[in-house]
PDB file of C-alpha atoms in Angstrom:
ATOM      1  CA  MET T   1       0.026   0.030   0.003  1.00 51.00           C
ATOM      2  CA  LYS T   2       2.789   2.308   0.862  1.00 51.00           C
ATOM      3  CA  THR T   3       4.500   1.671  -2.532  1.00 53.00           C
ATOM      4  CA  THR T   4       1.212   2.536  -4.297  1.00 54.00           C
ATOM      5  CA  VAL T   5       0.953   5.766  -2.441  1.00 52.00           C
ATOM      6  CA  LYS T   6       4.564   6.635  -3.165  1.00 55.00           C
ATOM      7  CA  LEU T   7       4.005   5.955  -6.869  1.00 54.00           C
ATOM      8  CA  ALA T   8       0.863   7.994  -6.999  1.00 58.00           C
ATOM      9  CA  ILE T   9       2.733  10.992  -5.314  1.00 57.00           C
ATOM     10  CA  LEU T  10       5.629  10.548  -7.729  1.00 58.00           C
ATOM     11  CA  ALA T  11       3.153  10.552 -10.731  1.00 57.00           C
ATOM     12  CA  VAL T  12       1.640  13.749  -9.518  1.00 53.00           C
ATOM     13  CA  LEU T  13       5.074  15.475  -9.032  1.00 56.00           C
ATOM     14  CA  VAL T  14       6.136  14.359 -12.491  1.00 51.00           C
ATOM     15  CA  GLY T  15       2.989  15.718 -13.928  1.00 56.00           C
ATOM     16  CA  ILE T  16       3.398  19.122 -12.305  1.00 52.00           C
ATOM     17  CA  PHE T  17       7.010  19.274 -13.433  1.00 49.00           C
ATOM     18  CA  ALA T  18       5.979  18.587 -17.026  1.00 47.00           C
ATOM     19  CA  ILE T  19       3.305  21.417 -16.955  1.00 46.00           C
ATOM     20  CA  PHE T  20       6.019  23.737 -15.589  1.00 44.00           C
ATOM     21  CA  VAL T  21       8.473  22.998 -18.323  1.00 40.00           C
ATOM     22  CA  LEU T  22       5.762  23.239 -20.974  1.00 42.00           C
ATOM     23  CA  LYS T  23       4.849  26.749 -19.660  1.00 41.00           C
ATOM     24  CA  ILE T  24       8.456  27.859 -19.794  1.00 37.00           C
ATOM     25  CA  GLU T  25       8.867  26.515 -23.341  1.00 38.00           C
ATOM     26  CA  SER T  26       5.758  27.883 -24.605  1.00 39.00           C
ATOM     27  CA  PRO T  27       5.636  31.377 -26.506  1.00 38.00           C
ATOM     28  CA  ALA T  28       3.602  32.974 -23.761  1.00 38.00           C
ATOM     29  CA  GLY T  29       6.323  31.850 -21.055  1.00 37.00           C
ATOM     30  CA  LYS T  30       9.244  33.035 -23.008  1.00 37.00           C
ATOM     31  CA  ASN T  31      10.599  36.500 -22.766  1.00 39.00           C
ATOM     32  CA  LYS T  32       9.665  38.746 -25.863  1.00 35.00           C
ATOM     33  CA  SER T  33      12.270  38.539 -28.431  1.00 35.00           C
ATOM     34  CA  ARG T  34      12.473  40.719 -31.677  1.00 32.00           C
ATOM     35  CA  GLU T  35       8.778  40.131 -32.251  1.00 30.00           C
ATOM     36  CA  SER T  36       7.918  42.776 -29.572  1.00 32.00           C
ATOM     37  CA  PHE T  37       9.246  45.950 -28.089  1.00 30.00           C
ATOM     38  CA  THR T  38       8.689  47.450 -24.739  1.00 35.00           C
ATOM     39  CA  ASP T  39       6.767  50.859 -24.602  1.00 43.00           C
ATOM     40  CA  ILE T  40       6.297  53.105 -21.724  1.00 45.00           C
ATOM     41  CA  GLU T  41       2.611  54.062 -21.244  1.00 45.00           C
ATOM     42  CA  VAL T  42       1.548  56.676 -18.596  1.00 38.00           C
ATOM     43  CA  THR T  43      -1.421  55.446 -16.764  1.00 35.00           C
ATOM     44  CA  PRO T  44      -4.132  57.955 -15.548  1.00 33.00           C
ATOM     45  CA  GLU T  45      -2.476  57.773 -12.073  1.00 31.00           C
ATOM     46  CA  GLY T  46       0.764  58.932 -13.605  1.00 33.00           C
ATOM     47  CA  HIS T  47       2.590  55.707 -13.118  1.00 33.00           C
ATOM     48  CA  ASN T  48       4.868  53.948 -15.586  1.00 35.00           C
ATOM     49  CA  ALA T  49       3.610  50.739 -16.940  1.00 35.00           C
ATOM     50  CA  GLN T  50       5.373  48.420 -19.201  1.00 33.00           C
ATOM     51  CA  ILE T  51       3.202  47.869 -22.472  1.00 32.00           C
ATOM     52  CA  GLU T  52       4.213  44.766 -24.546  1.00 31.00           C
ATOM     53  CA  ALA T  53       3.495  46.164 -28.124  1.00 34.00           C
ATOM     54  CA  PRO T  54       4.017  43.736 -30.914  1.00 31.00           C
ATOM     55  CA  LYS T  55       5.391  44.939 -34.087  1.00 32.00           C
ATOM     56  CA  GLN T  56       2.170  44.301 -36.056  1.00 32.00           C
ATOM     57  CA  ASP T  57      -0.306  47.179 -35.564  1.00 32.00           C
ATOM     58  CA  ILE T  58      -2.924  46.392 -32.969  1.00 29.00           C
ATOM     59  CA  PRO T  59      -5.504  48.818 -31.533  1.00 31.00           C
ATOM     60  CA  ILE T  60      -4.195  50.677 -28.432  1.00 34.00           C
ATOM     61  CA  GLU T  61      -6.782  51.085 -25.797  1.00 32.00           C
ATOM     62  CA  ASN T  62      -6.172  54.798 -24.996  1.00 31.00           C
ATOM     63  CA  TYR T  63      -6.256  55.911 -28.590  1.00 31.00           C
ATOM     64  CA  GLN T  64      -9.570  57.690 -29.090  1.00 31.00           C
ATOM     65  CA  ASP T  65     -10.242  56.517 -32.700  1.00 34.00           C
ATOM     66  CA  LYS T  66     -10.584  52.918 -33.751  1.00 33.00           C
ATOM     67  CA  TYR T  67      -8.878  51.611 -36.785  1.00 32.00           C
ATOM     68  CA  THR T  68      -8.600  48.340 -38.473  1.00 32.00           C
ATOM     69  CA  PHE T  69      -5.184  46.893 -39.037  1.00 32.00           C
ATOM     70  CA  PRO T  70      -4.113  44.924 -42.071  1.00 36.00           C
ATOM     71  CA  GLY T  71      -3.036  41.365 -41.827  1.00 36.00           C
ATOM     72  CA  PRO T  72      -1.243  39.387 -44.675  1.00 39.00           C
ATOM     73  CA  GLU T  73      -4.488  37.849 -45.988  1.00 37.00           C
ATOM     74  CA  LYS T  74      -6.655  41.121 -45.743  1.00 43.00           C
ATOM     75  CA  ASN T  75      -4.490  43.156 -48.056  1.00 44.00           C
ATOM     76  CA  LYS T  76      -3.322  40.388 -50.365  1.00 50.00           C
ATOM     77  CA  GLY T  77      -3.048  42.100 -53.762  1.00 52.00           C
ATOM     78  CA  ALA T  78      -3.741  45.541 -52.360  1.00 59.00           C
ATOM     79  CA  LYS T  79      -1.773  48.594 -53.391  1.00 82.00           C
ATOM     80  CA  TRP T  80       0.920  49.407 -50.856  1.00 91.00           C
ATOM     81  CA  ILE T  81       2.730  52.463 -49.772  1.00 95.00           C
ATOM     82  CA  LYS T  82       6.300  52.130 -48.415  1.00 94.00           C
ATOM     83  CA  ILE T  83       8.018  54.981 -46.750  1.00 96.00           C
ATOM     84  CA  LEU T  84      11.644  55.312 -47.098  1.00 96.00           C
ATOM     85  CA  ASN T  85      13.893  57.001 -44.379  1.00 96.00           C
ATOM     86  CA  TYR T  86      17.273  58.724 -45.180  1.00 96.00           C
ATOM     87  CA  HIS T  87      19.529  60.918 -42.910  1.00 93.00           C
ATOM     88  CA  GLU T  88      22.880  61.918 -44.395  1.00 92.00           C
ATOM     89  CA  ILE T  89      24.112  61.792 -47.964  1.00 94.00           C
ATOM     90  CA  PHE T  90      27.721  62.157 -48.815  1.00 91.00           C
ATOM     91  CA  PRO T  91      30.115  61.198 -51.675  1.00 89.00           C
ATOM     92  CA  GLU T  92      31.742  57.981 -51.029  1.00 85.00           C
ATOM     93  CA  SER T  93      35.107  59.598 -50.841  1.00 80.00           C
ATOM     94  CA  VAL T  94      33.773  61.405 -47.722  1.00 79.00           C
ATOM     95  CA  ARG T  95      31.751  58.464 -46.294  1.00 81.00           C
ATOM     96  CA  SER T  96      34.828  56.107 -46.472  1.00 73.00           C
ATOM     97  CA  SER T  97      37.362  58.567 -45.382  1.00 73.00           C
ATOM     98  CA  LYS T  98      39.385  57.865 -42.164  1.00 70.00           C
ATOM     99  CA  ASP T  99      40.411  61.532 -41.812  1.00 66.00           C
ATOM    100  CA  PRO T 100      38.204  63.267 -39.067  1.00 66.00           C
ATOM    101  CA  LYS T 101      38.590  66.472 -40.941  1.00 59.00           C
ATOM    102  CA  ILE T 102      36.783  64.941 -43.960  1.00 63.00           C
ATOM    103  CA  ASN T 103      34.545  62.609 -42.291  1.00 65.00           C
ATOM    104  CA  ARG T 104      33.110  63.530 -39.051  1.00 67.00           C
ATOM    105  CA  PHE T 105      31.270  60.308 -38.527  1.00 65.00           C
ATOM    106  CA  SER T 106      33.505  57.345 -36.945  1.00 61.00           C
ATOM    107  CA  LYS T 107      31.188  54.951 -35.204  1.00 66.00           C
ATOM    108  CA  PRO T 108      29.805  52.058 -37.496  1.00 64.00           C
ATOM    109  CA  SER T 109      26.407  52.896 -36.419  1.00 67.00           C
ATOM    110  CA  ASP T 110      26.910  56.614 -37.634  1.00 71.00           C
ATOM    111  CA  LEU T 111      28.143  55.185 -41.020  1.00 75.00           C
ATOM    112  CA  LEU T 112      25.094  52.981 -41.429  1.00 79.00           C
ATOM    113  CA  LEU T 113      22.966  56.208 -41.553  1.00 84.00           C
ATOM    114  CA  ILE T 114      25.064  57.715 -44.347  1.00 89.00           C
ATOM    115  CA  VAL T 115      24.110  56.795 -47.842  1.00 94.00           C
ATOM    116  CA  SER T 116      26.864  57.443 -50.429  1.00 94.00           C
ATOM    117  CA  LEU T 117      25.923  59.917 -53.191  1.00 96.00           C
ATOM    118  CA  GLU T 118      26.628  57.503 -55.808  1.00 96.00           C
ATOM    119  CA  ASN T 119      24.264  54.757 -54.180  1.00 96.00           C
ATOM    120  CA  PHE T 120      21.585  57.481 -53.591  1.00 97.00           C
ATOM    121  CA  GLU T 121      21.640  58.657 -57.191  1.00 98.00           C
ATOM    122  CA  GLU T 122      21.336  54.985 -58.347  1.00 97.00           C
ATOM    123  CA  GLN T 123      18.428  54.517 -55.961  1.00 98.00           C
ATOM    124  CA  MET T 124      16.621  57.599 -57.102  1.00 98.00           C
ATOM    125  CA  LYS T 125      17.086  56.670 -60.713  1.00 98.00           C
ATOM    126  CA  TYR T 126      15.570  53.307 -60.101  1.00 98.00           C
ATOM    127  CA  LEU T 127      12.549  54.798 -58.217  1.00 98.00           C
ATOM    128  CA  SER T 128      11.893  57.379 -61.039  1.00 97.00           C
ATOM    129  CA  GLU T 129      11.954  54.402 -63.585  1.00 96.00           C
ATOM    130  CA  ASN T 130       9.772  51.962 -61.489  1.00 95.00           C
ATOM    131  CA  TYR T 131       7.571  53.606 -58.856  1.00 95.00           C
ATOM    132  CA  LYS T 132       5.231  56.493 -58.301  1.00 96.00           C
ATOM    133  CA  CYS T 133       6.695  58.699 -55.593  1.00 98.00           C
ATOM    134  CA  VAL T 134       4.620  61.185 -53.552  1.00 98.00           C
ATOM    135  CA  LYS T 135       5.151  63.468 -50.619  1.00 98.00           C
ATOM    136  CA  MET T 136       3.899  62.646 -47.146  1.00 98.00           C
ATOM    137  CA  SER T 137       1.092  65.078 -47.511  1.00 98.00           C
ATOM    138  CA  ASP T 138      -0.125  63.445 -50.594  1.00 98.00           C
ATOM    139  CA  PHE T 139      -0.335  60.021 -48.896  1.00 98.00           C
ATOM    140  CA  GLY T 140      -1.723  61.660 -45.701  1.00 97.00           C
ATOM    141  CA  LEU T 141      -4.634  63.198 -47.454  1.00 97.00           C
ATOM    142  CA  ARG T 142      -5.519  59.942 -49.420  1.00 96.00           C
ATOM    143  CA  LEU T 143      -5.199  58.036 -46.122  1.00 96.00           C
ATOM    144  CA  GLU T 144      -7.500  60.585 -44.613  1.00 95.00           C
ATOM    145  CA  LYS T 145     -10.168  60.015 -47.321  1.00 94.00           C
ATOM    146  CA  LYS T 146      -9.289  56.338 -47.889  1.00 94.00           C
ATOM    147  CA  GLN T 147      -8.584  57.035 -51.481  1.00 94.00           C
ATOM    148  CA  SER T 148      -6.400  54.318 -52.829  1.00 93.00           C
ATOM    149  CA  TYR T 149      -3.636  54.526 -55.277  1.00 94.00           C
ATOM    150  CA  ASP T 150      -3.869  52.722 -58.706  1.00 92.00           C
ATOM    151  CA  ARG T 151      -0.265  51.432 -58.294  1.00 92.00           C
ATOM    152  CA  ASP T 152       2.294  50.874 -55.486  1.00 92.00           C
ATOM    153  CA  VAL T 153       3.674  54.036 -54.022  1.00 96.00           C
ATOM    154  CA  ILE T 154       6.943  55.252 -52.435  1.00 97.00           C
ATOM    155  CA  VAL T 155       7.291  58.207 -49.973  1.00 98.00           C
ATOM    156  CA  ILE T 156      10.805  59.506 -49.756  1.00 98.00           C
ATOM    157  CA  THR T 157      11.555  61.008 -46.264  1.00 98.00           C
ATOM    158  CA  PHE T 158      14.683  62.639 -44.587  1.00 97.00           C
ATOM    159  CA  ASP T 159      15.147  63.112 -40.817  1.00 96.00           C
ATOM    160  CA  GLY T 160      17.073  65.846 -39.242  1.00 92.00           C
ATOM    161  CA  ALA T 161      18.561  69.005 -40.778  1.00 91.00           C
ATOM    162  CA  ASP T 162      21.909  68.077 -42.011  1.00 92.00           C
ATOM    163  CA  GLU T 163      23.384  70.349 -44.668  1.00 94.00           C
ATOM    164  CA  SER T 164      24.031  67.290 -46.823  1.00 94.00           C
ATOM    165  CA  ILE T 165      20.528  66.887 -47.531  1.00 96.00           C
ATOM    166  CA  TYR T 166      20.480  70.189 -49.440  1.00 97.00           C
ATOM    167  CA  LYS T 167      24.077  69.877 -50.814  1.00 96.00           C
ATOM    168  CA  TYR T 168      23.996  66.362 -52.216  1.00 97.00           C
ATOM    169  CA  ALA T 169      20.512  64.821 -51.972  1.00 98.00           C
ATOM    170  CA  TYR T 170      18.374  67.623 -52.979  1.00 98.00           C
ATOM    171  CA  PRO T 171      20.045  68.161 -56.382  1.00 98.00           C
ATOM    172  CA  VAL T 172      19.563  64.442 -57.200  1.00 98.00           C
ATOM    173  CA  LEU T 173      15.929  64.775 -56.356  1.00 98.00           C
ATOM    174  CA  LYS T 174      15.456  67.605 -58.661  1.00 98.00           C
ATOM    175  CA  LYS T 175      17.196  65.927 -61.354  1.00 98.00           C
ATOM    176  CA  TYR T 176      14.811  62.997 -61.290  1.00 98.00           C
ATOM    177  CA  LYS T 177      11.750  65.232 -60.289  1.00 98.00           C
ATOM    178  CA  LEU T 178      11.189  63.201 -57.250  1.00 99.00           C
ATOM    179  CA  PRO T 179       9.116  64.653 -54.362  1.00 99.00           C
ATOM    180  CA  ALA T 180      10.141  64.121 -50.854  1.00 99.00           C
ATOM    181  CA  THR T 181       9.487  65.172 -47.182  1.00 98.00           C
ATOM    182  CA  LEU T 182      11.898  66.537 -44.697  1.00 98.00           C
ATOM    183  CA  PHE T 183      11.129  65.970 -41.043  1.00 98.00           C
ATOM    184  CA  LEU T 184      12.842  68.883 -39.429  1.00 96.00           C
ATOM    185  CA  HIS T 185      14.460  68.579 -35.828  1.00 93.00           C
ATOM    186  CA  ILE T 186      14.184  72.237 -34.706  1.00 94.00           C
ATOM    187  CA  ASN T 187      17.100  72.422 -32.109  1.00 90.00           C
ATOM    188  CA  SER T 188      19.533  71.134 -34.628  1.00 86.00           C
ATOM    189  CA  VAL T 189      18.815  74.043 -36.882  1.00 89.00           C
ATOM    190  CA  LYS T 190      19.807  76.322 -34.100  1.00 82.00           C
ATOM    191  CA  LEU T 191      22.702  74.473 -32.443  1.00 81.00           C
ATOM    192  CA  ASP T 192      24.334  72.020 -34.977  1.00 80.00           C
ATOM    193  CA  ARG T 193      26.993  73.794 -36.974  1.00 82.00           C
ATOM    194  CA  THR T 194      26.551  71.220 -39.842  1.00 85.00           C
ATOM    195  CA  ALA T 195      22.765  71.970 -40.045  1.00 91.00           C
ATOM    196  CA  MET T 196      21.068  73.840 -42.798  1.00 95.00           C
ATOM    197  CA  SER T 197      20.116  77.393 -41.992  1.00 95.00           C
ATOM    198  CA  TRP T 198      16.496  78.784 -42.032  1.00 96.00           C
ATOM    199  CA  GLU T 199      17.263  80.550 -45.226  1.00 96.00           C
ATOM    200  CA  THR T 200      18.215  77.175 -46.945  1.00 97.00           C
ATOM    201  CA  ILE T 201      15.100  75.607 -45.538  1.00 97.00           C
ATOM    202  CA  LYS T 202      12.979  78.476 -46.857  1.00 98.00           C
ATOM    203  CA  ILE T 203      14.541  77.973 -50.464  1.00 98.00           C
ATOM    204  CA  ILE T 204      13.672  74.249 -50.283  1.00 98.00           C
ATOM    205  CA  HIS T 205      10.112  74.953 -49.215  1.00 98.00           C
ATOM    206  CA  GLU T 206       9.428  77.696 -51.776  1.00 98.00           C
ATOM    207  CA  GLU T 207      10.693  75.510 -54.648  1.00 98.00           C
ATOM    208  CA  GLY T 208       8.003  73.072 -53.788  1.00 97.00           C
ATOM    209  CA  LEU T 209       9.725  69.721 -54.431  1.00 98.00           C
ATOM    210  CA  MET T 210      10.408  68.891 -50.691  1.00 98.00           C
ATOM    211  CA  GLU T 211       7.940  69.692 -48.054  1.00 98.00           C
ATOM    212  CA  ILE T 212       8.829  70.384 -44.412  1.00 98.00           C
ATOM    213  CA  GLU T 213       7.283  68.711 -41.530  1.00 98.00           C
ATOM    214  CA  SER T 214       8.060  68.130 -37.813  1.00 97.00           C
ATOM    215  CA  HIS T 215      10.598  65.793 -36.205  1.00 96.00           C
ATOM    216  CA  SER T 216      10.157  67.470 -32.633  1.00 94.00           C
ATOM    217  CA  MET T 217      12.068  70.344 -30.839  1.00 94.00           C
ATOM    218  CA  SER T 218      14.915  68.489 -29.112  1.00 93.00           C
ATOM    219  CA  HIS T 219      14.727  64.951 -30.397  1.00 93.00           C
ATOM    220  CA  PRO T 220      13.838  63.183 -27.157  1.00 93.00           C
ATOM    221  CA  HIS T 221      12.471  59.642 -26.491  1.00 92.00           C
ATOM    222  CA  LEU T 222       8.855  60.574 -26.449  1.00 94.00           C
ATOM    223  CA  ASN T 223       7.812  57.281 -24.967  1.00 92.00           C
ATOM    224  CA  LYS T 224       9.864  57.586 -21.741  1.00 92.00           C
ATOM    225  CA  MET T 225       9.344  59.563 -18.534  1.00 90.00           C
ATOM    226  CA  LYS T 226      12.177  61.377 -16.818  1.00 90.00           C
ATOM    227  CA  GLY T 227      12.956  60.245 -13.161  1.00 90.00           C
ATOM    228  CA  GLY T 228      10.531  61.678 -10.751  1.00 91.00           C
ATOM    229  CA  GLU T 229       8.433  63.136 -13.503  1.00 91.00           C
ATOM    230  CA  THR T 230       4.545  62.923 -12.876  1.00 92.00           C
ATOM    231  CA  GLY T 231       2.053  61.837 -15.508  1.00 92.00           C
ATOM    232  CA  GLU T 232       1.022  65.398 -15.958  1.00 94.00           C
ATOM    233  CA  GLU T 233       4.516  66.901 -16.288  1.00 95.00           C
ATOM    234  CA  TYR T 234       5.315  64.164 -18.828  1.00 95.00           C
ATOM    235  CA  GLU T 235       2.378  65.108 -20.905  1.00 96.00           C
ATOM    236  CA  LYS T 236       3.257  68.890 -20.752  1.00 96.00           C
ATOM    237  CA  ARG T 237       6.684  68.159 -21.866  1.00 97.00           C
ATOM    238  CA  ILE T 238       5.727  65.999 -24.867  1.00 97.00           C
ATOM    239  CA  LYS T 239       3.038  68.447 -25.785  1.00 97.00           C
ATOM    240  CA  ARG T 240       5.615  71.201 -25.880  1.00 97.00           C
ATOM    241  CA  GLU T 241       7.741  69.087 -28.187  1.00 96.00           C
ATOM    242  CA  LEU T 242       4.871  68.610 -30.499  1.00 97.00           C
ATOM    243  CA  VAL T 243       3.277  72.048 -30.566  1.00 98.00           C
ATOM    244  CA  GLU T 244       6.313  74.105 -30.490  1.00 97.00           C
ATOM    245  CA  SER T 245       8.003  72.515 -33.342  1.00 97.00           C
ATOM    246  CA  LYS T 246       4.817  72.595 -35.272  1.00 98.00           C
ATOM    247  CA  ASN T 247       4.331  76.398 -34.614  1.00 98.00           C
ATOM    248  CA  ILE T 248       7.995  77.353 -35.333  1.00 97.00           C
ATOM    249  CA  ILE T 249       7.837  75.686 -38.890  1.00 97.00           C
ATOM    250  CA  GLU T 250       4.433  77.204 -39.592  1.00 98.00           C
ATOM    251  CA  GLU T 251       5.677  80.659 -38.686  1.00 98.00           C
ATOM    252  CA  LYS T 252       8.948  80.469 -40.434  1.00 97.00           C
ATOM    253  CA  LEU T 253       7.505  78.825 -43.634  1.00 97.00           C
ATOM    254  CA  LYS T 254       4.036  80.268 -43.761  1.00 97.00           C
ATOM    255  CA  LYS T 255       2.566  76.647 -44.142  1.00 97.00           C
ATOM    256  CA  ASN T 256       0.541  74.181 -42.187  1.00 98.00           C
ATOM    257  CA  VAL T 257       2.371  71.182 -40.568  1.00 98.00           C
ATOM    258  CA  TYR T 258       0.306  68.115 -40.223  1.00 98.00           C
ATOM    259  CA  TYR T 259       2.831  65.205 -40.226  1.00 98.00           C
ATOM    260  CA  PHE T 260       5.372  63.963 -37.580  1.00 98.00           C
ATOM    261  CA  ALA T 261       8.333  61.610 -37.297  1.00 97.00           C
ATOM    262  CA  TYR T 262       8.871  60.014 -33.980  1.00 96.00           C
ATOM    263  CA  PRO T 263      12.471  60.486 -32.659  1.00 94.00           C
ATOM    264  CA  TYR T 264      14.006  57.102 -32.216  1.00 90.00           C
ATOM    265  CA  GLY T 265      10.653  55.692 -33.466  1.00 90.00           C
ATOM    266  CA  GLY T 266       9.448  55.853 -29.744  1.00 91.00           C
ATOM    267  CA  TYR T 267       5.854  56.423 -29.238  1.00 92.00           C
ATOM    268  CA  ASN T 268       2.853  55.206 -27.207  1.00 94.00           C
ATOM    269  CA  SER T 269      -0.963  55.881 -27.064  1.00 95.00           C
ATOM    270  CA  THR T 270      -0.447  58.936 -25.031  1.00 95.00           C
ATOM    271  CA  VAL T 271       1.995  60.480 -27.583  1.00 97.00           C
ATOM    272  CA  MET T 272      -0.518  59.419 -30.222  1.00 97.00           C
ATOM    273  CA  ARG T 273      -3.291  61.209 -28.505  1.00 97.00           C
ATOM    274  CA  LEU T 274      -1.266  64.375 -27.965  1.00 97.00           C
ATOM    275  CA  LEU T 275      -0.411  64.632 -31.586  1.00 98.00           C
ATOM    276  CA  LYS T 276      -3.993  64.381 -32.564  1.00 97.00           C
ATOM    277  CA  GLU T 277      -4.823  67.022 -30.020  1.00 97.00           C
ATOM    278  CA  SER T 278      -1.989  69.256 -31.307  1.00 98.00           C
ATOM    279  CA  GLY T 279      -3.384  69.189 -34.891  1.00 98.00           C
ATOM    280  CA  TYR T 280      -1.353  66.491 -36.597  1.00 98.00           C
ATOM    281  CA  LYS T 281      -2.999  64.081 -38.889  1.00 98.00           C
ATOM    282  CA  ALA T 282      -0.336  61.362 -39.191  1.00 98.00           C
ATOM    283  CA  ALA T 283       2.884  60.143 -37.832  1.00 98.00           C
ATOM    284  CA  VAL T 284       5.775  57.732 -39.084  1.00 97.00           C
ATOM    285  CA  THR T 285       7.644  55.249 -37.031  1.00 93.00           C
ATOM    286  CA  VAL T 286      11.014  53.309 -37.794  1.00 89.00           C
ATOM    287  CA  GLN T 287       9.228  49.891 -37.762  1.00 85.00           C
ATOM    288  CA  TRP T 288       9.717  48.319 -41.163  1.00 81.00           C
ATOM    289  CA  ASP T 289       6.619  47.176 -43.132  1.00 84.00           C
ATOM    290  CA  LYS T 290       4.393  48.339 -45.870  1.00 88.00           C
ATOM    291  CA  ASN T 291       1.362  50.608 -45.432  1.00 94.00           C
ATOM    292  CA  THR T 292      -2.176  50.556 -46.950  1.00 93.00           C
ATOM    293  CA  MET T 293      -5.274  52.522 -46.608  1.00 94.00           C
ATOM    294  CA  GLU T 294      -6.161  50.467 -43.609  1.00 93.00           C
ATOM    295  CA  SER T 295      -3.055  51.442 -41.591  1.00 94.00           C
ATOM    296  CA  ASN T 296      -3.121  53.474 -38.399  1.00 96.00           C
ATOM    297  CA  PRO T 297      -2.167  57.045 -39.448  1.00 97.00           C
ATOM    298  CA  PHE T 298      -0.295  57.673 -36.259  1.00 96.00           C
ATOM    299  CA  ALA T 299       1.812  54.600 -36.460  1.00 95.00           C
ATOM    300  CA  LEU T 300       2.770  54.407 -40.196  1.00 96.00           C
ATOM    301  CA  LYS T 301       5.607  52.102 -40.962  1.00 94.00           C
ATOM    302  CA  ARG T 302       8.753  53.288 -42.470  1.00 93.00           C
ATOM    303  CA  ARG T 303      11.887  51.604 -43.852  1.00 88.00           C
ATOM    304  CA  GLY T 304      15.399  52.792 -43.105  1.00 89.00           C
ATOM    305  CA  VAL T 305      17.674  52.870 -46.056  1.00 92.00           C
ATOM    306  CA  PHE T 306      21.228  52.215 -44.668  1.00 88.00           C
ATOM    307  CA  GLY T 307      24.571  52.980 -46.366  1.00 88.00           C
ATOM    308  CA  ASN T 308      25.811  49.396 -47.021  1.00 84.00           C
ATOM    309  CA  ILE T 309      23.363  48.192 -49.308  1.00 89.00           C
ATOM    310  CA  ASN T 310      23.691  47.696 -53.114  1.00 92.00           C
ATOM    311  CA  LEU T 311      20.995  48.453 -55.817  1.00 95.00           C
ATOM    312  CA  LYS T 312      19.934  44.811 -55.870  1.00 94.00           C
ATOM    313  CA  GLN T 313      19.234  44.881 -52.124  1.00 91.00           C
ATOM    314  CA  PHE T 314      17.422  48.115 -52.468  1.00 93.00           C
ATOM    315  CA  SER T 315      15.206  46.823 -55.110  1.00 93.00           C
ATOM    316  CA  GLU T 316      14.369  43.710 -53.081  1.00 89.00           C
ATOM    317  CA  LEU T 317      13.591  45.977 -50.262  1.00 86.00           C
ATOM    318  CA  LEU T 318      10.904  47.623 -52.189  1.00 89.00           C
ATOM    319  CA  SER T 319       9.494  44.619 -54.013  1.00 85.00           C
ATOM    320  CA  ASN T 320       9.435  42.128 -51.278  1.00 78.00           C
ATOM    321  CA  ASN T 321       8.165  42.273 -47.817  1.00 65.00           C
ATOM    322  CA  TYR T 322       9.821  39.597 -46.102  1.00 48.00           C
ATOM    323  CA  LYS T 323      12.771  41.714 -44.754  1.00 43.00           C
ATOM    324  CA  ASP T 324      11.522  43.367 -41.650  1.00 48.00           C
ATOM    325  CA  ASP T 325      14.822  45.037 -40.594  1.00 44.00           C
ATOM    326  CA  MET T 326      17.485  46.604 -42.747  1.00 39.00           C
ATOM    327  CA  ARG T 327      19.972  46.070 -39.955  1.00 33.00           C
ATOM    328  CA  GLU T 328      20.467  42.604 -40.883  1.00 40.00           C
ATOM    329  CA  TYR T 329      22.494  44.154 -43.851  1.00 37.00           C
ATOM    330  CA  ALA T 330      25.101  45.595 -41.393  1.00 33.00           C
ATOM    331  CA  ASP T 331      28.719  44.869 -41.984  1.00 33.00           C
TER     332      ASP T 331
END
């Protein structure tokens, strides 16, 4: 009898252990990997809460409007819009130089953000021959009205205010008559010696090929609270980043600003709400995917173009959707 009881207890213990192992090995029991990222959400009480936000768009509870989000089957065959993201453009002789007087970028991560002028021209020529390119405002207006394009579309965007955009990229855009959007980081115009001046930015705006939109005042992590900051203080700080940058561009250029690029790609439902309250109509992330007319306008996907890809890889980036992160091409 004692042996039977012992065997029964042993069987129960084995069963409990098996359940525990299965729980750990299941997707729900594992730590989130590259399929998700951690976002900072501010609760009504003002506390930080860790929000697990999968890469695929899902409705965010605190966001006022409800949108539907495309899955792979729903949009099969639909016309897509891919938003490309550039930062600095320099001739290869500058990009590859080891002389700090010639090339101010030394970190590998910095070099990734620099596309050579030669590669950029190849890419723009390819776009002009194979795709319809539009400004962010054109896509934003169609998205607002749910008016589909009759073909796949590319939106060319730049972040920051580096003078290389005007000196090297802008002439290429003019050569191929390709419209683009510059998301302007306001403080860099005032503080960065290598940034474009407001006079140059006005020239770009007045010529009409490249539109100017907002990339915040100081380029902060919008989804992160500072130590000791209350929820109310956090919202005021973020609102100031959104509103002041918008107002300055509108005042300087005499135009409406409706579109925003999240610094570092960081956002949450609070930031999305504040954007809408501040008069913005859409915002772009740094998550890589295509967009459709069903996409959330305040979480539009954008693909970074890094400096170490060739034209074949660039064309695959546009024609295929299986590459979800260009950093895999890093040297």
